[in-house]
Structure formats: C-alpha cells, structure tokens
Coordinates of C-alpha atoms and ligand atoms in Angstrom, one line a residue:
Chain A
M1 CA -8.7 -7.4 -25.6
P2 CA -6.5 -5.8 -23.0
F3 CA -8.1 -4.1 -20.0
K4 CA -7.2 -0.6 -19.1
Y5 CA -4.0 -1.0 -17.0
Y6 CA -0.7 0.6 -16.2
K7 CA 2.4 -0.9 -17.7
D8 CA 4.7 0.5 -15.0
N9 CA 4.6 2.3 -11.7
R10 CA 5.3 5.6 -13.4
E11 CA 2.1 5.5 -15.4
F12 CA 0.2 4.4 -12.2
I13 CA 1.7 7.4 -10.3
K14 CA 0.5 9.7 -13.1
A15 CA -3.0 8.2 -12.9
L16 CA -3.1 8.6 -9.1
E17 CA -2.0 12.2 -9.4
K18 CA -4.8 12.9 -11.9
S19 CA -7.5 11.3 -9.7
G20 CA -6.3 13.2 -6.6
D21 CA -4.9 10.0 -4.9
L22 CA -1.3 11.1 -4.7
V23 CA 0.7 13.8 -2.9
T24 CA 4.0 14.8 -4.4
I25 CA 6.5 15.7 -1.7
E26 CA 9.2 18.0 -3.2
Q27 CA 11.0 18.8 0.1
E28 CA 13.8 16.5 1.2
V29 CA 12.9 13.8 3.6
D30 CA 15.1 11.5 5.6
W31 CA 15.1 7.8 4.7
D32 CA 15.9 7.2 8.4
M33 CA 12.3 7.0 9.8
E34 CA 10.9 10.3 8.5
L35 CA 9.9 8.7 5.2
G36 CA 8.4 5.7 7.0
A37 CA 6.5 7.9 9.4
I38 CA 4.9 9.8 6.6
V39 CA 3.8 6.6 4.9
R40 CA 2.5 5.2 8.2
R41 CA 0.4 8.3 8.9
A42 CA -1.0 8.3 5.4
C43 CA -2.1 4.7 5.9
E44 CA -3.8 5.5 9.2
K45 CA -5.6 8.5 7.8
N46 CA -6.5 6.9 4.4
S47 CA -4.6 9.8 2.9
P48 CA -3.4 9.9 -0.7
A49 CA -0.2 8.0 -1.5
P50 CA 3.0 10.0 -0.8
Y51 CA 5.5 10.3 -3.7
F52 CA 8.9 11.4 -2.5
K53 CA 11.0 13.4 -5.0
K54 CA 14.1 14.1 -2.8
I55 CA 15.6 11.8 -0.3
K56 CA 18.5 12.5 2.0
D57 CA 21.8 10.9 1.0
Y58 CA 20.3 9.5 -2.2
P59 CA 20.2 12.1 -5.0
G60 CA 18.5 10.7 -8.1
W61 CA 16.3 8.2 -6.1
E62 CA 12.6 8.7 -5.5
A63 CA 10.1 6.7 -3.4
F64 CA 6.4 5.9 -3.7
G65 CA 4.7 5.0 -0.4
A66 CA 1.5 3.2 0.3
P67 CA 0.9 2.3 -3.4
M68 CA -2.3 0.4 -2.9
S69 CA -3.6 0.9 0.7
T70 CA -7.1 2.2 -0.3
W71 CA -10.0 0.6 -2.3
R72 CA -9.8 3.7 -4.6
R73 CA -6.2 2.9 -5.5
L74 CA -6.9 -0.7 -6.0
N75 CA -9.8 0.2 -8.3
I76 CA -7.5 2.6 -10.3
A77 CA -4.8 -0.1 -10.6
M78 CA -7.5 -2.4 -12.1
G79 CA -8.5 0.4 -14.6
L80 CA -11.9 0.9 -12.9
D81 CA -13.7 3.9 -11.6
P82 CA -12.1 4.8 -8.3
E83 CA -15.5 4.6 -6.6
T84 CA -16.4 1.1 -7.8
P85 CA -18.1 -0.7 -4.9
I86 CA -16.1 -3.6 -3.4
N87 CA -18.6 -6.3 -4.6
E88 CA -18.3 -5.0 -8.2
L89 CA -14.5 -4.9 -8.0
Q90 CA -14.6 -8.5 -6.7
D91 CA -16.9 -9.6 -9.6
E92 CA -14.6 -8.0 -12.1
Y93 CA -11.5 -9.5 -10.6
I94 CA -13.1 -13.0 -10.5
R95 CA -14.2 -12.6 -14.2
R96 CA -10.6 -11.9 -15.2
I97 CA -8.9 -14.6 -13.2
T98 CA -11.4 -17.3 -14.3
A99 CA -10.8 -16.5 -18.0
P100 CA -8.1 -18.5 -19.8
T101 CA -4.6 -17.9 -18.5
I102 CA -2.3 -15.7 -20.6
K103 CA 1.4 -16.7 -20.9
P104 CA 4.0 -13.9 -20.5
V105 CA 6.2 -12.7 -23.4
E106 CA 9.9 -12.2 -23.3
V107 CA 11.3 -8.9 -24.5
S108 CA 14.9 -8.0 -25.3
R109 CA 17.1 -6.1 -23.0
E110 CA 16.8 -3.0 -25.2
N111 CA 13.1 -2.9 -24.6
A112 CA 13.4 -3.4 -20.8
P113 CA 13.8 -0.2 -18.9
C114 CA 14.9 -2.1 -15.8
K115 CA 18.2 -2.7 -17.5
E116 CA 19.1 1.0 -17.9
N117 CA 21.8 0.7 -15.2
L118 CA 23.9 -2.3 -14.2
L119 CA 26.0 -3.1 -11.1
T120 CA 28.0 -6.2 -10.9
G121 CA 31.1 -7.6 -9.1
D122 CA 32.6 -5.1 -6.6
D123 CA 30.2 -2.4 -7.6
V124 CA 27.3 -4.3 -6.1
D125 CA 26.4 -2.4 -2.9
L126 CA 22.9 -2.5 -1.5
F127 CA 23.7 0.7 0.3
K128 CA 23.6 2.5 -3.0
L129 CA 19.9 1.8 -3.0
V130 CA 17.6 3.9 -0.8
A131 CA 16.5 1.3 1.7
P132 CA 14.5 3.1 4.4
M133 CA 14.4 2.5 8.1
V134 CA 10.7 2.0 7.9
H135 CA 9.8 2.0 11.6
G136 CA 12.0 3.0 14.5
G137 CA 13.4 -0.2 16.1
D138 CA 13.2 -2.4 13.0
G139 CA 16.0 -4.9 12.9
G140 CA 17.4 -3.2 9.8
R141 CA 16.7 -1.2 6.7
Y142 CA 13.9 -2.9 4.7
L143 CA 14.7 -2.4 1.1
C144 CA 11.9 -4.7 0.0
T145 CA 8.4 -4.1 1.4
W146 CA 6.4 -3.8 -1.8
H147 CA 8.2 -6.0 -4.3
M148 CA 8.3 -9.6 -5.3
V149 CA 10.8 -12.4 -5.2
V150 CA 11.0 -14.6 -8.3
G151 CA 12.2 -18.2 -7.9
A152 CA 11.8 -21.5 -9.8
S153 CA 11.3 -25.1 -8.8
L154 CA 14.4 -27.2 -9.1
K155 CA 12.4 -30.3 -10.1
A156 CA 10.1 -28.5 -12.5
P157 CA 11.9 -25.3 -13.7
D158 CA 8.8 -24.1 -15.5
N159 CA 7.1 -23.8 -12.2
V160 CA 8.1 -20.2 -11.4
N161 CA 6.8 -18.4 -8.3
W162 CA 6.4 -14.7 -7.6
G163 CA 5.8 -13.9 -4.0
M164 CA 6.2 -11.0 -1.6
Y165 CA 8.7 -12.0 1.1
R166 CA 10.1 -9.0 3.0
Q167 CA 13.9 -8.5 2.8
M168 CA 16.2 -6.5 5.1
V169 CA 19.6 -5.3 4.1
F170 CA 22.3 -6.9 6.2
D171 CA 25.5 -5.7 4.5
E172 CA 26.6 -4.6 1.0
K173 CA 25.8 -7.9 -0.6
T174 CA 23.5 -9.7 1.8
M175 CA 19.8 -9.5 2.6
C176 CA 17.8 -11.7 4.9
G177 CA 14.1 -12.3 5.6
P178 CA 11.5 -14.8 6.6
V179 CA 10.3 -17.3 4.1
L180 CA 7.6 -19.2 5.8
P181 CA 7.6 -23.0 5.1
F182 CA 4.1 -23.1 3.8
S183 CA 4.7 -20.4 1.2
D184 CA 5.3 -21.4 -2.4
M185 CA 8.9 -20.3 -2.3
G186 CA 9.3 -21.9 1.2
K187 CA 8.3 -25.2 -0.3
M188 CA 10.7 -24.8 -3.2
F189 CA 13.7 -23.8 -1.1
Y190 CA 13.3 -26.0 2.0
E191 CA 12.0 -29.1 0.2
E192 CA 14.0 -29.0 -3.1
Y193 CA 17.2 -27.0 -2.8
A194 CA 18.2 -27.1 0.8
P195 CA 18.2 -30.9 1.2
I196 CA 20.9 -31.2 -1.5
D197 CA 22.7 -28.1 -0.3
K198 CA 22.1 -26.2 -3.5
P199 CA 21.8 -22.4 -3.5
M200 CA 18.5 -21.3 -5.1
P201 CA 18.7 -18.5 -7.8
F202 CA 16.4 -15.6 -7.0
A203 CA 15.5 -12.2 -8.4
T204 CA 13.9 -9.5 -6.3
V205 CA 11.8 -7.1 -8.3
I206 CA 11.1 -3.6 -6.8
G207 CA 8.6 -1.2 -8.3
M208 CA 6.9 -3.6 -10.6
D209 CA 3.6 -2.5 -12.3
P210 CA 0.6 -2.6 -10.0
L211 CA -1.1 -5.7 -11.4
S212 CA 2.1 -7.8 -11.1
G213 CA 2.2 -6.6 -7.5
I214 CA -1.4 -7.7 -7.0
A215 CA -0.5 -11.1 -8.5
A216 CA 2.6 -11.5 -6.3
C217 CA 0.7 -11.1 -3.1
A218 CA -2.3 -13.1 -4.2
P219 CA -2.5 -16.8 -3.2
A220 CA -2.4 -17.7 -6.9
P221 CA -2.8 -21.4 -7.4
Y222 CA -0.7 -21.2 -10.6
S223 CA 2.0 -19.0 -12.3
E224 CA 1.7 -15.4 -11.1
A225 CA 3.0 -14.2 -14.5
E226 CA 0.0 -15.9 -16.2
Y227 CA -2.3 -14.6 -13.4
T228 CA -1.0 -11.1 -14.2
G229 CA -1.7 -11.7 -17.9
Q230 CA -5.3 -12.5 -16.9
L231 CA -5.6 -9.2 -14.9
M232 CA -4.1 -7.3 -17.8
G233 CA -6.0 -9.1 -20.6
E234 CA -2.7 -9.5 -22.4
P235 CA 0.7 -11.0 -21.7
V236 CA 3.0 -9.3 -19.2
E237 CA 6.4 -8.4 -20.6
L238 CA 9.3 -10.1 -19.0
V239 CA 13.1 -9.9 -19.5
K240 CA 15.8 -12.4 -18.7
C241 CA 18.1 -11.7 -15.7
E242 CA 21.8 -11.0 -16.1
T243 CA 23.2 -13.8 -13.9
N244 CA 20.5 -16.5 -14.0
N245 CA 17.7 -17.8 -16.2
L246 CA 14.8 -16.2 -14.3
L247 CA 12.5 -13.7 -16.1
V248 CA 11.4 -10.5 -14.4
P249 CA 8.9 -7.7 -15.3
A250 CA 10.7 -5.6 -17.9
H251 CA 9.2 -2.3 -16.7
A252 CA 10.1 -2.6 -13.0
E253 CA 12.3 -0.1 -11.3
V254 CA 15.0 -2.3 -9.7
I255 CA 16.0 -5.9 -10.0
I256 CA 18.3 -7.6 -7.5
E257 CA 19.7 -10.9 -8.5
G258 CA 21.5 -13.6 -6.5
E259 CA 21.2 -16.8 -4.6
I260 CA 19.4 -18.0 -1.5
I261 CA 21.9 -19.9 0.6
P262 CA 20.9 -23.1 2.3
H263 CA 21.7 -24.0 6.0
V264 CA 22.7 -20.6 7.2
G265 CA 20.7 -17.9 8.9
I266 CA 21.2 -14.2 9.7
E267 CA 19.3 -12.3 12.4
E268 CA 16.3 -10.6 11.0
A269 CA 13.5 -8.6 12.5
P270 CA 11.8 -7.3 14.5
F271 CA 9.7 -5.5 12.0
G272 CA 6.3 -3.7 12.0
E273 CA 4.1 -6.4 10.6
Y274 CA 0.7 -6.7 8.9
T275 CA -1.0 -7.5 12.2
G276 CA -0.2 -3.9 13.4
Y277 CA 2.4 -5.1 15.9
R278 CA 6.1 -6.1 16.0
T279 CA 5.4 -9.7 16.9
S280 CA 7.8 -12.2 15.3
P281 CA 11.2 -12.2 17.1
R282 CA 14.6 -11.4 15.9
A283 CA 15.7 -14.8 14.6
A284 CA 18.0 -16.5 12.1
R285 CA 16.2 -16.1 8.8
T286 CA 16.8 -17.0 5.1
V287 CA 19.9 -15.4 3.6
Y288 CA 20.0 -13.9 0.1
K289 CA 23.5 -13.3 -1.4
V290 CA 23.4 -10.6 -4.1
T291 CA 25.4 -10.8 -7.3
C292 CA 23.9 -8.1 -9.6
I293 CA 21.6 -5.1 -9.5
T294 CA 19.9 -3.5 -12.4
Y295 CA 17.7 -0.4 -12.3
R296 CA 16.0 2.3 -14.3
H297 CA 17.3 5.9 -14.5
N298 CA 16.0 7.9 -11.5
P299 CA 14.6 4.7 -9.9
I300 CA 11.5 4.9 -7.7
L301 CA 11.4 2.6 -4.7
T302 CA 8.0 1.3 -3.6
V303 CA 7.5 1.4 0.2
S304 CA 4.8 -0.3 2.1
N305 CA 4.6 0.5 5.8
M306 CA 2.8 -2.2 7.7
G307 CA 1.2 -1.3 11.0
I308 CA -2.3 -0.6 12.3
P309 CA -4.8 -0.6 9.5
T310 CA -5.0 0.0 6.7
D311 CA -2.0 -0.7 4.5
E312 CA -1.8 -2.5 1.2
G313 CA -0.8 -5.8 2.7
Q314 CA -4.0 -5.8 4.8
L315 CA -6.2 -4.6 2.0
L316 CA -4.9 -6.7 -0.9
R317 CA -4.3 -9.9 1.0
S318 CA -7.8 -9.6 2.5
F319 CA -9.2 -9.0 -1.0
S320 CA -7.4 -11.9 -2.7
L321 CA -7.7 -14.4 0.2
A322 CA -11.5 -13.8 0.2
L323 CA -11.7 -14.3 -3.5
E324 CA -9.9 -17.6 -3.3
M325 CA -12.3 -18.7 -0.6
R326 CA -15.2 -17.6 -2.7
K327 CA -13.9 -19.8 -5.6
L328 CA -13.4 -22.7 -3.2
L329 CA -16.9 -22.5 -1.7
E330 CA -18.5 -22.0 -5.0
S331 CA -16.7 -25.0 -6.4
Q332 CA -18.3 -27.0 -3.6
Q333 CA -21.8 -25.6 -4.5
I334 CA -22.2 -24.0 -1.1
P335 CA -25.0 -21.4 -1.6
I336 CA -23.0 -18.4 -0.6
S337 CA -24.0 -14.8 -1.3
G338 CA -20.4 -13.5 -0.9
V339 CA -17.2 -13.6 1.0
Y340 CA -15.6 -10.5 2.5
M341 CA -12.4 -10.4 4.5
L342 CA -12.2 -7.3 6.6
P343 CA -8.9 -5.4 6.0
E344 CA -9.5 -3.7 9.4
S345 CA -9.1 -7.2 10.9
T346 CA -5.6 -7.4 9.3
H347 CA -7.0 -10.3 7.3
H348 CA -7.8 -12.3 10.4
L349 CA -11.6 -12.2 10.1
V350 CA -13.6 -13.3 7.1
A351 CA -17.4 -12.9 6.8
V352 CA -19.3 -15.4 4.6
G353 CA -22.9 -14.8 3.6
V354 CA -24.9 -17.9 2.9
R355 CA -28.4 -19.1 2.3
N356 CA -29.2 -21.1 5.5
A357 CA -30.1 -24.1 3.4
Y358 CA -29.4 -27.0 5.8
P359 CA -28.2 -27.6 9.4
G360 CA -24.4 -27.6 9.8
I361 CA -23.7 -25.3 6.8
A362 CA -21.6 -22.9 8.9
H363 CA -19.4 -25.9 10.0
Q364 CA -19.1 -27.0 6.4
I365 CA -17.8 -23.5 5.5
G366 CA -15.5 -23.5 8.5
H367 CA -14.0 -26.8 7.7
L368 CA -13.5 -26.0 4.0
V369 CA -11.7 -22.6 4.5
F370 CA -9.7 -23.7 7.6
G371 CA -8.7 -26.9 5.7
S372 CA -7.5 -24.9 2.7
K373 CA -4.0 -23.7 1.8
L374 CA -5.2 -20.2 2.8
A375 CA -5.6 -21.2 6.5
P376 CA -2.4 -20.0 8.1
W377 CA -3.3 -16.4 7.3
F378 CA -6.6 -16.0 9.2
H379 CA -8.3 -17.6 12.2
M380 CA -11.8 -16.3 12.4
V381 CA -14.8 -17.1 10.2
M382 CA -18.1 -15.4 10.7
V383 CA -21.0 -17.0 8.9
V384 CA -24.1 -14.8 8.4
D385 CA -27.2 -15.2 6.4
D386 CA -27.5 -14.0 2.8
K387 CA -29.7 -11.1 3.8
T388 CA -26.9 -9.4 5.7
D389 CA -24.7 -7.0 3.8
I390 CA -21.3 -8.5 4.5
Y391 CA -19.6 -5.3 3.3
N392 CA -21.3 -3.2 5.9
L393 CA -19.5 -3.2 9.3
N394 CA -22.6 -2.1 11.2
E395 CA -24.6 -5.0 9.9
L396 CA -21.9 -7.5 10.7
M397 CA -21.5 -6.1 14.2
H398 CA -25.3 -6.3 14.7
D399 CA -25.4 -10.0 13.6
F400 CA -22.4 -10.8 15.7
S401 CA -23.9 -9.2 18.8
T402 CA -27.4 -10.6 18.4
K403 CA -27.4 -13.9 16.5
L404 CA -24.2 -15.5 17.8
H405 CA -25.0 -17.8 20.7
P406 CA -22.2 -17.3 23.3
S407 CA -21.6 -21.0 23.8
K408 CA -23.5 -22.9 21.1
G409 CA -22.5 -20.6 18.2
I410 CA -18.8 -20.4 18.8
H411 CA -16.8 -23.4 17.6
I412 CA -13.1 -23.7 18.3
Y413 CA -10.8 -25.8 16.0
K414 CA -7.7 -26.6 18.0
S415 CA -4.0 -27.2 17.0
H416 CA -4.3 -25.7 13.5
V417 CA -1.7 -24.0 11.4
G418 CA -0.8 -20.5 12.3
T419 CA 2.1 -18.2 11.8
P420 CA 4.8 -16.8 14.2
L421 CA 3.1 -13.4 13.5
Y422 CA -0.1 -13.9 15.6
P423 CA 0.1 -11.3 18.3
F424 CA -2.5 -13.1 20.5
A425 CA -0.6 -16.5 20.4
D426 CA 1.5 -17.4 23.4
P427 CA 5.2 -17.5 22.7
A428 CA 5.5 -21.3 22.4
D429 CA 2.7 -21.5 19.8
R430 CA 4.2 -18.5 18.0
K431 CA 7.6 -20.2 17.9
Y432 CA 6.1 -23.3 16.0
G433 CA 3.5 -21.4 14.0
K434 CA 0.5 -23.1 15.7
G435 CA -2.8 -21.4 15.8
D436 CA -6.3 -22.3 16.9
K437 CA -9.3 -21.2 14.7
V438 CA -12.7 -20.0 15.6
L439 CA -16.0 -20.2 13.8
F440 CA -18.8 -17.7 14.6
D441 CA -22.0 -19.2 13.5
C442 CA -24.4 -16.3 13.2
L443 CA -27.2 -18.2 11.6
F444 CA -30.4 -19.0 13.5
P445 CA -30.8 -22.7 13.9
L446 CA -33.1 -24.3 11.4
D447 CA -34.7 -26.5 14.0
W448 CA -36.3 -23.5 15.7
P449 CA -40.1 -23.3 14.9
L450 CA -40.7 -20.5 12.5
A451 CA -43.0 -18.8 15.0
E452 CA -40.2 -18.6 17.5
T453 CA -37.5 -17.3 15.2
P454 CA -36.8 -13.6 15.6
I455 CA -37.5 -11.3 12.7
K456 CA -34.9 -8.7 11.8
V457 CA -36.4 -5.3 12.0
G458 CA -35.1 -3.3 9.1
F459 CA -36.4 -1.0 6.4
S460 CA -35.6 -3.4 3.6
N461 CA -37.1 -6.5 5.2
P462 CA -40.4 -7.2 3.4
D463 CA -41.7 -8.9 6.5
I464 CA -41.6 -5.5 8.2
Y465 CA -42.5 -3.2 5.3
P466 CA -44.1 -4.5 2.2
L467 CA -42.3 -3.8 -1.0
E468 CA -44.8 -1.2 -2.2
I469 CA -44.3 0.8 1.0
Q470 CA -40.6 0.6 0.6
E471 CA -40.8 1.8 -3.0
K472 CA -43.1 4.7 -2.1
V473 CA -40.8 5.8 0.7
L474 CA -37.7 5.5 -1.5
S475 CA -39.2 7.5 -4.4
S476 CA -40.6 10.2 -2.1
W477 CA -37.5 10.5 0.1
K478 CA -36.3 13.8 -1.2
E479 CA -39.8 15.1 -1.3
Y480 CA -40.1 14.4 2.5
G481 CA -37.2 16.9 2.8
F482 CA -34.3 14.5 3.3
K483 CA -31.0 15.6 1.6
D484 CA -29.2 12.2 1.6
Chain B
M1 CA 36.9 8.5 17.6
R2 CA 34.4 6.4 19.6
K3 CA 32.1 4.6 17.3
E4 CA 28.5 3.8 18.1
W5 CA 26.9 0.4 17.7
D6 CA 23.8 -1.3 18.8
T7 CA 22.7 -4.9 19.3
Y8 CA 19.5 -6.9 20.1
I9 CA 19.4 -8.9 23.3
L10 CA 16.7 -11.5 23.5
T11 CA 17.6 -13.0 26.9
K12 CA 17.3 -11.4 30.2
L13 CA 19.7 -8.4 30.3
A14 CA 21.1 -9.7 33.6
E15 CA 22.2 -12.9 31.9
V16 CA 24.5 -11.1 29.4
E17 CA 28.1 -12.1 30.2
E18 CA 30.7 -9.3 30.4
D19 CA 34.3 -9.4 29.4
V20 CA 34.0 -12.7 27.7
E21 CA 34.6 -13.0 24.0
T22 CA 31.4 -13.7 22.2
L23 CA 30.2 -13.8 18.6
R24 CA 27.3 -11.5 17.8
V25 CA 25.7 -9.3 15.3
I26 CA 26.1 -5.6 15.8
R27 CA 24.8 -2.6 13.8
D28 CA 26.8 0.4 12.8
L29 CA 25.0 3.6 13.9
T30 CA 27.4 6.0 12.1
P31 CA 25.2 8.5 10.2
G32 CA 25.3 8.3 6.4
T33 CA 24.4 5.8 3.7
H34 CA 25.8 2.8 5.6
K35 CA 23.9 3.4 8.9
Y36 CA 22.4 0.2 10.3
R37 CA 24.8 -2.1 8.4
G38 CA 25.1 -5.4 10.2
K39 CA 28.3 -7.1 11.1
F40 CA 29.3 -10.4 12.6
V41 CA 32.0 -9.7 15.2
K42 CA 33.8 -11.3 18.0
C43 CA 33.7 -8.9 20.9
L44 CA 34.0 -8.1 24.5
I45 CA 31.2 -6.0 26.1
S46 CA 30.8 -4.3 29.4
R47 CA 28.0 -2.6 31.3
D48 CA 30.6 0.1 32.1
P49 CA 30.1 2.7 29.3
D50 CA 33.8 3.7 29.5
K51 CA 35.5 0.3 29.7
Y52 CA 35.8 -0.5 26.0
P53 CA 36.6 1.8 23.1
D54 CA 33.2 2.0 21.4
T55 CA 29.6 2.7 22.6
L56 CA 27.0 -0.1 22.5
R57 CA 23.3 0.7 22.7
V58 CA 21.0 -2.1 23.7
R59 CA 17.7 -3.1 22.2
L60 CA 15.3 -5.8 23.3
G61 CA 13.7 -8.5 21.2
R62 CA 10.8 -6.5 19.9
G63 CA 13.0 -3.5 19.1
Q64 CA 12.6 -1.6 22.3
L65 CA 15.6 0.7 22.9
T66 CA 16.7 0.5 26.5
N67 CA 18.3 3.4 28.3
K68 CA 21.5 1.3 28.8
I69 CA 24.7 2.6 27.3
W70 CA 27.3 -0.1 27.4
S71 CA 30.7 -0.3 25.8
I72 CA 32.2 -2.8 23.3
K73 CA 35.6 -3.8 22.0
I74 CA 35.6 -5.6 18.6
T75 CA 38.3 -8.3 18.8
A76 CA 37.8 -9.7 15.3
E77 CA 35.5 -9.1 12.3
V78 CA 34.0 -12.3 11.1
E79 CA 33.9 -12.7 7.4
G80 CA 31.0 -14.6 5.8
I81 CA 28.2 -16.1 7.7
P82 CA 29.3 -18.2 10.6
T83 CA 28.0 -21.8 10.1
K84 CA 27.9 -22.7 13.8
P85 CA 25.0 -21.4 15.7
Y86 CA 26.0 -18.0 16.9
H87 CA 24.4 -16.2 19.7
M88 CA 21.1 -14.6 18.8
S89 CA 20.6 -12.8 22.0
G90 CA 23.5 -12.3 24.2
G91 CA 26.6 -13.9 22.6
I92 CA 27.7 -17.5 22.8
S93 CA 30.8 -17.9 24.8
L94 CA 33.8 -18.8 22.7
K95 CA 35.7 -19.9 25.8
E96 CA 35.5 -23.6 24.8
D97 CA 37.0 -23.0 21.3
Ligands
LIG1 C1 3.8 -6.5 2.2 C2 3.8 -8.0 2.3 C3 4.9 -8.6 3.0 C4 5.0 -10.0 3.1 N1 6.0 -10.6 3.7 C5 6.1 -12.0 3.8 C6 7.3 -12.6 4.3 O1 8.2 -11.9 4.7 N2 7.3 -13.9 4.3 C7 6.3 -14.7 3.9 O2 6.4 -16.0 3.9 N3 5.2 -14.2 3.4 C8 5.1 -12.8 3.3 N4 3.9 -12.2 2.8 C9 2.8 -13.0 2.4 C10 3.1 -13.6 1.0 O3 3.4 -12.5 0.1 C11 1.9 -14.3 0.5 O4 1.7 -15.5 1.1 C12 1.9 -14.4 -1.0 O5 0.7 -15.1 -1.3 C13 3.0 -15.3 -1.4 O6 2.5 -16.2 -2.3 P1 2.9 -17.7 -2.3 O7 1.5 -18.3 -2.0 O8 3.4 -17.9 -3.7 O9 3.8 -18.0 -1.2 C14 3.9 -10.8 2.7 C15 2.8 -10.2 2.0 C16 2.8 -8.8 1.9 C17 1.6 -8.2 1.2

C-alpha cells in the first residue's frame, strides 16, 4: 500500500500552498543574490518556502527555495499532519525504512516529464539554466544545491548511489564541486575510476520529488532508489539517461548528464556551508563535464541556501543521521529512549537518552557512534538519562549545565575523522579533514550512594509529586484559571 | 570597452607578482546570463588600475571582496583544464616554461 506522497515537486508545491507553507512571489527577482537573500531570510525566520515565478534574464524558469527547512514541510513531504511531533515523525520514518526494500521501476521516455526538452552537442550551455549566485562572495553560481548526483560503481554496476554533492557552474559545459573521500560517490570515483584513469558517468538530478531528495541526503546503507521506494510504499519511477546507462527520477525538473574527469581539478568555493560559515577554502575540486541536459517545460529549480540555522541540509541531515544512530544503538541492545540531533547545532551535536543501566554506558554510546560511518559529520555526543525529554532544548540545557561534571564528565577522542568544513578546526586539521570528538556524559555515576544522588525537581517526577497529585492538577488546570 | 574580471587570492596580497605571466582562473563580471563564468587564462596583472586594458577585482580566500582595483591583460585563453598544477592563489610563474 503506497503512503500518501508527492510524485513530483509540483504536487509538493501545491500541497505547501494549501497548508500555508509557501509564498508565491510573482514580482521579478534577480538570480544574482536577491533570490538567495530571500531564501536565506526565510530560513532564518522559519518563514514559508518562497516560490519564484519570474526570474531576471530567465523567462520560463521558476525556482523553489528552502523546500524542506522546517519540520512542518518535512511532515508534509512524508504525507503526515504538518504538526506531527518529531518523535512520531521519527517512528513513522523508521517503520518505513525497516520494512522490506522496494525496487524502482523503469518507465519509458514518453512517461518521463524530465525528457520534455533536450539539449545536446553545441546546444549544451549551463548558462541557459538559472543558476543563482546564492550568497555574495560565493566562488561561482551554484546550480545544484538541492539535487542529487547519480553514479554507479565500476566493479558492481548494480551498486548505484544517489548523493547530494554541491555543484558550481564553471563554464558552459563544466561544473565542479567537492566530493569528500568518505562519501559513497567519493569511494566509487577515487577508488575505482580514478586509479585506472577512467571518467565516471554521472547524472545530476534537480527538482526531484521530495522523498527522493530525502533519500539522497540520508546516509542510506543501501540503494537510495530502494530507500525512496520504502518511503513511498511503492516503487519510484525512473527513466534511462540519454548518454549513459544511469537511471534518474522520471518526474524531476532537470537532468544534467556527463562524466566526472579523473586527475584534474578546478577551483571551487568558497561557499556558504551547512555549518553557517564559509569555511572550506577555494581549492581544486572534482570536475564534471556535461554532455546533455534534459528538462521539463517551465522548469522549476530547487534552491537550498545554507547558512545559519535552519536550512534543509541542517534539518534533514540531523534527522536522518540521528535515525541511523538510533538503528545502530538499538542493534547493539543499548537501552536508549531516543536519539535527537539538534538542527540548530548544524548537525554537530546529538543527544542520546538512555536508561542508566550500567557504568560506562555513555562511553559505549560514544564509541559506537564515533566509530560509525556517520562520524565525520558530527563531533559532540551528549548522553542524558531516559527521563529527560531530548526534544526539549530547555531540558537538554538544564542537564548540560547541572549534570555534566566539568572534568570527569567530558571525554575527548583525539585524531578522529572530520571534514574540511569544521569552522572551529585549525587550518592544518581542516586541510586534512581531521577532527577531535567530545562526549558529554550527563548521567549521574551509578556508584554514588542513592542517598547522595540529587533528585530532579520537576512537576512530572513522581518522587516530587505523587501521580495522583499530578493527575489532579492536570485535570483541574483549566478550572484553576490557566488558559494554556 | 574595459571589461571587468575578478579573481580569488589565497596567499598574502603582498606576495602577488606583478607584470609576470601567470596562469589563473578569473571570472567574467559582465552583467547578463554569463556573469561569473570562469576562465583559465594566462595573464599579466598590475596593482596599477590603469596599466592593463581590463579591470581586476580582488577577493580573498573566503570570498571577502577587497577594496583593491587592479588591472589585467589576458595574454592567452587556455582551452580545457590545464593538467599541471596551476596557481590557486596568486598565479604560478610561467617564466621557467
Ligand atoms: C544541501 C547539501 C549539500 C551537500 N553537499 C555535499 C558536498 O558538496 N560534498 C559532499 O561530499 N557531501 C555533501 N553533502 C552531504 C551528502 O549529501 C551526504 O553525505 C549524503 O549522505 C550523501 O550520501 P552518501 O553517504 O551516499 O555519500 C551535502 C548535503 C546536503 C544536504
């Protein structure tokens, strides 16, 4: 049984309009910073998503900014009530991605709107596409900020990866961008194609349906197309590329096909990044040579504007990284109550609630998550007990400030993996992607005598107010005169 | 017509060599659909804004626009992607070629 979902971005835009989560901007905006500035402000104010109908120099092109930068929009993309609480959204998501995987289906070109227009040969010109100057000072025009790059393993061609790797336009037929060596595509390209000097076919997909987008930026441990099928509850529809054998979502807005070239690099960046800074330097980055472009009539470019929280990179990556950690910790039978990565931390800080079952449990959690494939993307783990509401910032801050021993509770793991994007790292560590990690153990030690262990003073603690008193107060709350 | 370009300098600005042919990436600042197009060129640059035919604006490594207005003369456009390491930050000297 399929879940409620949107087959393309156009249906998603309509749904957001209906729920009040979209602002349609009819007046012309400039692709050179104005459009980016609007998306940035909308992210910082948690405003509805801007939908641009008229863009300077690009008649016929539209743009859709900040497609999934709020929990409401993520809920809507998942076909849920916009106000679904985060823990319920997490449970629903886990239910879907732990069900059997669903293979994609291939559709014909005639049934693939992304084939409505075709540019090949001399007609290929990336400047015909409305690549915005997202932030002033960016190293170039970033055509691909909310998109996915499709690539296949050379050794095992059925191993196809979808990943979000930013791409900047260099010239008419060339894009460049960072492909980090620990990413799935990085492993394929640097370990399989580059050593034998073989260009790697790629297809960049812009404006795919929202669930494919979620899958592409999730740390999916298997095919993202099958992962999308799990989220949809039915197969995602794909169509074959024009110039290579890769399959791409048939209902996407724009497909850019070509090859990734080994052993060359073109200056890319700086760029406003998910940490909320321009951190990684301008450097020689991976080169994409474009051979073909297909697109829908009146194509709609999706634009993410990364910067200070909250944008979709921060929100969705936090969401899916936390859920992979939850799966990992549960697979090891750690008695966790939940895992929540704070989007406001730009997915650097994760809170784990756990039953304080035995000494050293916080270290066990730290070692497991820092030792996982997810580790490069965060460096702070905060372990709290299962009574703390990990989704409540006030409660986390209270535990952090009161239960964390300033020397015995903070544990540093040195010389770990990091990324060149860490703003706090010194330039040498950034250059080589090194990063230390820190565990905040906010559990009271189990070897303290019970009589000497502080008791948290809160309304819902039965050691403070017996349940019958709590129930009486709750049921009489309005009668007392409170409005909330 | 003087054209306007910009480039990113990652070294100390004082270390940038003038009047020596270097290979670098510049961006076209002409308004319109091709604004910010990148180009590999061999060029001469000068801190004197009037010495060479085109204007060169200077940005630092994290995108900061300086108030420097330099000038540039493109001596050759480089087709394709140069395979030898080109200068990422101030131009490699081509004197040894
Ligand atoms: C908006 C956005 C931009 C991203 N840009 C990059 C990038 O340029 N390079 C990169 O290696 N990862 C980037 N990431 C992270 C990858 O998308 C992420 O690691 C994803 O899980 C890729 O999956 P993989 O595990 O298949 O590599 C970005 C993520 C988002 C949400």
